Every structure is written in C-alpha cells, then in structure tokens.
mmCIF file of C-alpha atoms in Angstrom:
data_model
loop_
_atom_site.group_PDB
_atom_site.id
_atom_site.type_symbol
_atom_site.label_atom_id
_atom_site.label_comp_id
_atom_site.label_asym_id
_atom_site.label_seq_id
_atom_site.Cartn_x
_atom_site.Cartn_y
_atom_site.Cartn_z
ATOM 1 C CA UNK A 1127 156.276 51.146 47.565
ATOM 2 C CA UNK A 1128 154.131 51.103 44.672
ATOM 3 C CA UNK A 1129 153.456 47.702 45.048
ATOM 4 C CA UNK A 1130 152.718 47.766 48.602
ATOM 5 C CA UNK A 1131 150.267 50.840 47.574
ATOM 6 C CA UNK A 1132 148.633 48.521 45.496
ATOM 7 C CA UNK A 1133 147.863 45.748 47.746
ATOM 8 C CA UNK A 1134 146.619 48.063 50.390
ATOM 9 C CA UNK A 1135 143.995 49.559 47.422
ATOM 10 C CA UNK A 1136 142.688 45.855 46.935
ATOM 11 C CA UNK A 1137 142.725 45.198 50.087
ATOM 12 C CA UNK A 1138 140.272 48.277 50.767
ATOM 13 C CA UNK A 1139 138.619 47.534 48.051
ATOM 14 C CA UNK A 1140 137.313 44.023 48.874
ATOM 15 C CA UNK A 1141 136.511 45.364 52.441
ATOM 16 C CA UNK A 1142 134.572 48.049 51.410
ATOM 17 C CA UNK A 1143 132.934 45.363 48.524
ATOM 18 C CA UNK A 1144 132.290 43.451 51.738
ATOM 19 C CA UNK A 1145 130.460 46.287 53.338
ATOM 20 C CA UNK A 1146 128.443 47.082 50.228
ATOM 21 C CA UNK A 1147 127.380 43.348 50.175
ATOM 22 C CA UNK A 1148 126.527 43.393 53.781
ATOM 23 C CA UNK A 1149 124.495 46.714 53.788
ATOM 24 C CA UNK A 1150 123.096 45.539 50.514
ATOM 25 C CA UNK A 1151 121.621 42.432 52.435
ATOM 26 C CA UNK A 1152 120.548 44.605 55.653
ATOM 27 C CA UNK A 1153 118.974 46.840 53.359
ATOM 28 C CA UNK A 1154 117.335 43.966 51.777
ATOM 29 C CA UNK A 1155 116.425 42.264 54.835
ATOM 30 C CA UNK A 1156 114.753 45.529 55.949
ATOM 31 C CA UNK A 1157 112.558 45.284 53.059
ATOM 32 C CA UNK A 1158 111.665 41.954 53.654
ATOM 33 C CA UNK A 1159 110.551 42.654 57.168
ATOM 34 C CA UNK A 1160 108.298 45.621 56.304
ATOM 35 C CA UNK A 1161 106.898 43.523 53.261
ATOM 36 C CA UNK A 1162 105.876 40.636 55.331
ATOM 37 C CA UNK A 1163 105.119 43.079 58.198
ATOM 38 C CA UNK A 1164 102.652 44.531 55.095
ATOM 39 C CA UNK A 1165 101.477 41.417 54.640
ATOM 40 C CA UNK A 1166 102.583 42.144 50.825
ATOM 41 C CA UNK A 1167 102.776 38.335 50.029
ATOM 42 C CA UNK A 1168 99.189 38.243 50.374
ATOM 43 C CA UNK A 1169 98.648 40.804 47.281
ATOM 44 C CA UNK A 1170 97.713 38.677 44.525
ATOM 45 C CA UNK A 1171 95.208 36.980 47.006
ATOM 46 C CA UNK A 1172 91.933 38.841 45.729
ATOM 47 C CA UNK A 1173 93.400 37.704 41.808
ATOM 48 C CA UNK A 1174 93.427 33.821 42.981
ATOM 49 C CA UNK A 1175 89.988 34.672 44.392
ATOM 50 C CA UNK A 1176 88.266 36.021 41.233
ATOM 51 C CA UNK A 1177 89.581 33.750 39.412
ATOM 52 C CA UNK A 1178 88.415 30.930 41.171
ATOM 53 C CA UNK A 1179 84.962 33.019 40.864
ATOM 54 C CA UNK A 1180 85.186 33.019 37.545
ATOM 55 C CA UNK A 1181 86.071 29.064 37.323
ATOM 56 C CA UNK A 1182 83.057 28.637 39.508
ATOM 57 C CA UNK A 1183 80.584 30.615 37.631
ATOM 58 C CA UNK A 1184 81.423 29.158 34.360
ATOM 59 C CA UNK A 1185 80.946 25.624 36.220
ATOM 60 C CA UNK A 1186 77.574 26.866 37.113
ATOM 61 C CA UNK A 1187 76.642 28.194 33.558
ATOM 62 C CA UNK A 1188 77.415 25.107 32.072
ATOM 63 C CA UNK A 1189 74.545 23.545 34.136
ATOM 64 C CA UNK A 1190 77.354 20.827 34.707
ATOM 65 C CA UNK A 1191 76.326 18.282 37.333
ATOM 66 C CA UNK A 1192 77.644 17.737 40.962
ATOM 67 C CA UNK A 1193 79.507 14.611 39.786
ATOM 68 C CA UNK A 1194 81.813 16.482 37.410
ATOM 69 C CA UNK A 1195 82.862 18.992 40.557
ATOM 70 C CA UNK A 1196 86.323 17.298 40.481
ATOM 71 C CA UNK A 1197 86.644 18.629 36.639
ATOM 72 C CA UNK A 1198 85.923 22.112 37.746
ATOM 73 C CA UNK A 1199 88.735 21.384 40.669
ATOM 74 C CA UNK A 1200 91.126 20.162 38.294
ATOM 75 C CA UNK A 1201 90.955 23.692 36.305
ATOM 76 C CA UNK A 1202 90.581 25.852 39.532
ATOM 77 C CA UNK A 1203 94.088 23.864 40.718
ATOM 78 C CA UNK A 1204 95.840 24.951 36.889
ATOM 79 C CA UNK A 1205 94.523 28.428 37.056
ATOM 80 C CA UNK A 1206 96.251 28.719 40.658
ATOM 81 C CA UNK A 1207 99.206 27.266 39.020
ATOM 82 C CA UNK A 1208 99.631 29.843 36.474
ATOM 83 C CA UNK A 1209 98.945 32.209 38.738
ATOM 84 C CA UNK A 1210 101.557 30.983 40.911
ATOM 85 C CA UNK A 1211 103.929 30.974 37.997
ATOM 86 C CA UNK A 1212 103.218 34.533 37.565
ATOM 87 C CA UNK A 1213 102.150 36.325 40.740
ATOM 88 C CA UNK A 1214 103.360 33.867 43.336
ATOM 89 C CA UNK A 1215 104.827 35.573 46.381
ATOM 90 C CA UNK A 1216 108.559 33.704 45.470
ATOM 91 C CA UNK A 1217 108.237 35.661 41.579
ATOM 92 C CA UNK A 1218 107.059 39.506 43.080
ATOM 93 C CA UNK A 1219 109.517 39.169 46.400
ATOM 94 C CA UNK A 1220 112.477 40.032 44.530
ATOM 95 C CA UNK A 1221 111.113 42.468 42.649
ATOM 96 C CA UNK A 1222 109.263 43.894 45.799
ATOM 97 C CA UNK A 1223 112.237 43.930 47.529
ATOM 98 C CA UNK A 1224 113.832 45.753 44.953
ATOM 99 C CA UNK A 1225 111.237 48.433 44.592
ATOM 100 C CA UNK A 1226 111.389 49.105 48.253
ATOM 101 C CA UNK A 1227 114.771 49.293 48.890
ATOM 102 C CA UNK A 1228 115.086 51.752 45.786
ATOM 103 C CA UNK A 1229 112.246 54.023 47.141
ATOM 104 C CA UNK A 1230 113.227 53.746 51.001
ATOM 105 C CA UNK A 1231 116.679 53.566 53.038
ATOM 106 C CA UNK A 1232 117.231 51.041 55.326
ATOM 107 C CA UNK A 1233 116.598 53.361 58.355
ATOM 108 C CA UNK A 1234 113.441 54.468 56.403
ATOM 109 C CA UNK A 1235 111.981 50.865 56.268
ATOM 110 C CA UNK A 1236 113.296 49.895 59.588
ATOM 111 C CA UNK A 1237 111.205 53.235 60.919
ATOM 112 C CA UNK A 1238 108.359 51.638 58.997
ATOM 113 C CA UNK A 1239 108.053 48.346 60.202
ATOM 114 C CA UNK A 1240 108.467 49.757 63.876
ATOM 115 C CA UNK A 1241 105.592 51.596 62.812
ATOM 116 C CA UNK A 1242 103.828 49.125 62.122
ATOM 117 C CA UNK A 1243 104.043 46.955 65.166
ATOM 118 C CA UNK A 1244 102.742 50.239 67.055
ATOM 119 C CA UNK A 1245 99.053 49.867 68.158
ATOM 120 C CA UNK A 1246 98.530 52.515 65.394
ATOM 121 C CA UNK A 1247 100.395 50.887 62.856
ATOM 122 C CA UNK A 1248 98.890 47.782 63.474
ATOM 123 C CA UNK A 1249 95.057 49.447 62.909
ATOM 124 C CA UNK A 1250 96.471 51.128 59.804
ATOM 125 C CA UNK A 1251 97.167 47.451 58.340
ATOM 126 C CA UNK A 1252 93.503 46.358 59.537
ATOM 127 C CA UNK A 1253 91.860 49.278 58.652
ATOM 128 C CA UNK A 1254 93.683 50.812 55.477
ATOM 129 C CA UNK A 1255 92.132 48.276 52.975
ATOM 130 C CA UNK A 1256 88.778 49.242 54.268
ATOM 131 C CA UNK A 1257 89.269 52.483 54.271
ATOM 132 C CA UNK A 1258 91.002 52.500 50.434
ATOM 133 C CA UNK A 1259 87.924 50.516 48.950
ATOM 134 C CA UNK A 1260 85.112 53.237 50.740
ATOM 135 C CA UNK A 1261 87.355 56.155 49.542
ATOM 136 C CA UNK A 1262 87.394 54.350 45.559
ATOM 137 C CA UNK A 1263 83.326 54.305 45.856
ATOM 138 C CA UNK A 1264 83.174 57.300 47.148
ATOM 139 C CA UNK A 1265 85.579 59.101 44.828
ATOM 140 C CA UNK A 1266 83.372 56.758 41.576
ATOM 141 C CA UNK A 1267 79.921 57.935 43.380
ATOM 142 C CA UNK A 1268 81.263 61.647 43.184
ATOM 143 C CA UNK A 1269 82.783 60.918 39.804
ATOM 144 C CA UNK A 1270 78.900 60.017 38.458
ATOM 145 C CA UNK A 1271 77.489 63.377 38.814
ATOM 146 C CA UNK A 1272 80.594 65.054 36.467
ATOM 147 C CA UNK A 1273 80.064 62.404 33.882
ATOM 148 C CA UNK A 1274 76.729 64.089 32.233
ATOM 149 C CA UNK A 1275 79.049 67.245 32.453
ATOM 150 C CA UNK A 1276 82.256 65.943 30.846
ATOM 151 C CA UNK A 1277 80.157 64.337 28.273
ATOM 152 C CA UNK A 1278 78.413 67.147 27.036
ATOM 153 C CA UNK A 1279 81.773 69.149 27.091
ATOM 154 C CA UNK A 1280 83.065 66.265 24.706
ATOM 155 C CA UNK A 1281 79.837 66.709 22.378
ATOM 156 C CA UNK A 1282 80.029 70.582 22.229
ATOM 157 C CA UNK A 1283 83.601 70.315 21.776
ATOM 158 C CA UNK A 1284 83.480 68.114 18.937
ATOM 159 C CA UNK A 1285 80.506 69.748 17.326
ATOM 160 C CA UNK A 1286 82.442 73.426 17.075
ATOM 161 C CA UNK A 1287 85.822 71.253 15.330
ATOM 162 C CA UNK A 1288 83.352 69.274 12.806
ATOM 163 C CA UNK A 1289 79.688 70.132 13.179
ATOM 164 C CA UNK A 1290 78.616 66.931 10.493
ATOM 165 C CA UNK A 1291 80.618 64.656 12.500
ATOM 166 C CA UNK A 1292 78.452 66.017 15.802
ATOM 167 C CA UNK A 1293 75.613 65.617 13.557
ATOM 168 C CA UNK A 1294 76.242 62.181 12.524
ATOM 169 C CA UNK A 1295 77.267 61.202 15.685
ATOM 170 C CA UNK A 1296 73.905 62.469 17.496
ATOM 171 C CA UNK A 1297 72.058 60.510 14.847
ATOM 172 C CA UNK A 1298 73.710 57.125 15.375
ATOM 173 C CA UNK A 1299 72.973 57.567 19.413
ATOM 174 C CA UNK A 1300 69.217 57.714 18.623
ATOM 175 C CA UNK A 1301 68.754 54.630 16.252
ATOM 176 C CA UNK A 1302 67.890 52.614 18.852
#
C-alpha cells in the first residue's frame, strides 16, 4: 500500500510539474505577445540611432573626405555590433519576458494585448511616445523656474552650517 501510495505521489507530481511547465510557457508566451504587440523589440532603436549620430558627426569633424565614407561604415557596422551584443532584441527578450511575467499574470497580459489591438489601444501605442517626450519638456520647462529657487535654498543652507565655506564658495563663482 505504501508503495502504491508512492507511485501515485510521483505520478502527481510529474503531472502537476507538467502543468507548471505548460502554464510557465503560456504565461511566457503571453508576454511575448504583449511585448511584440508593444513593439518592445524596437527599444534600443533610438540607442543604435545616436550612436550612429555620433559615428557620423565625428566623421564630419574629422573633415575626412567622401572617399573614406566606407571607413566611417565599417565603424558604424561594429558599433551596431556591440550594440547588438548588448541590447539586441534576442539578449533583453528573456529578460523582458521575465520582468513581465513577474509583474503581470497571464490573464493580466492577455487583457493587455487585447487592449492593445482595440482602436484605443492601438492610438495609445502611436500616440504614447509623443505624448511621454511633450510631458518630459514640459515637466524640464516647469522644472527651470524652481531651479533659481532650489539653488538659493542650497546657498542659504550651506551658509547657516559653515558661513566661510558660503563665503569661499561665493568668491570662487565670481572669478570669472
């Protein structure tokens, strides 16, 4: 009986290890979907881009000449290599994949990506990149107008701890 017992506790024990793999992979493939759904592969896009930029502009401050285009090329093709071998889509999806299926259930990112083929969903992935650069500048544009204030906080703050520190402090931002 014991025995018998036993087998029956391996048995249910592989099937529900079974289960856990297959929900594990369900869950997984949910994540998936909503990522590329996110279009989440493209992320490190705007990083190839400036660097590229970067490549470029140092091309052009080298005065280099048209001929030697196929040296700047050459770099621009190793710098998206590296990046590749750091930021590539196949090195984040796992880890992607695991941050989303930590933060959401499977019904949570299969809600999601329903959500996102709505007409609404679909305007929040064209629109929300827009819409999270204007609110940065205008959260930075705000931002100026407390900077005089924080600053003089920081000044008046540090001349009551250690007024010949303020002192010396004031001094050095008038030498010109």
């Amino acid at each position: 009986m014991t025995r018998l017992r036993a087998l029956f506790t391996a048995a249910a024990l592989v099937c529900a290890s079974g289960q856990v793999f297959a929900d594990t992979a369900s869950h997984n493939a949910s994540a998936e979907a909503f990522l590329m759904m996110a279009h989440a592969d493209k992320l490190g896009t705007p990083v190839y881009m400036q660097v590229q930029q970067m490549f470029a502009q140092r091309f052009e401050q080298t005065k280099a000449p048209a001929s030697k285009k196929t040296v700047l090329d050459s770099y621009q093709a190793k710098a998206n290599a590296a990046l590749d071998s750091a930021i590539g889509w196949n090195k984040l999806k796992p880890d992607m994949i695991k941050l989303y299926t930590t933060n959401f259930t499977e019904t949570e990112l299969k809600d999601l990506v329903a959500f996102y083929k709505s007409p609404l969903g679909r305007k929040v992935l064209e629109k929300m990149p827009v819409v999270t650069q204007q609110s940065a500048q205008l959260t930075q544009q705000k931002l100026e107008s407390a900077v005089p204030v924080v600053n003089k906080l920081l000044a008046d703050m540090t001349n009551e701890l250690d007024p010949a520190a303020a002192k010396a402090a004031a001094g050095a931002a008038k030498k010109p």
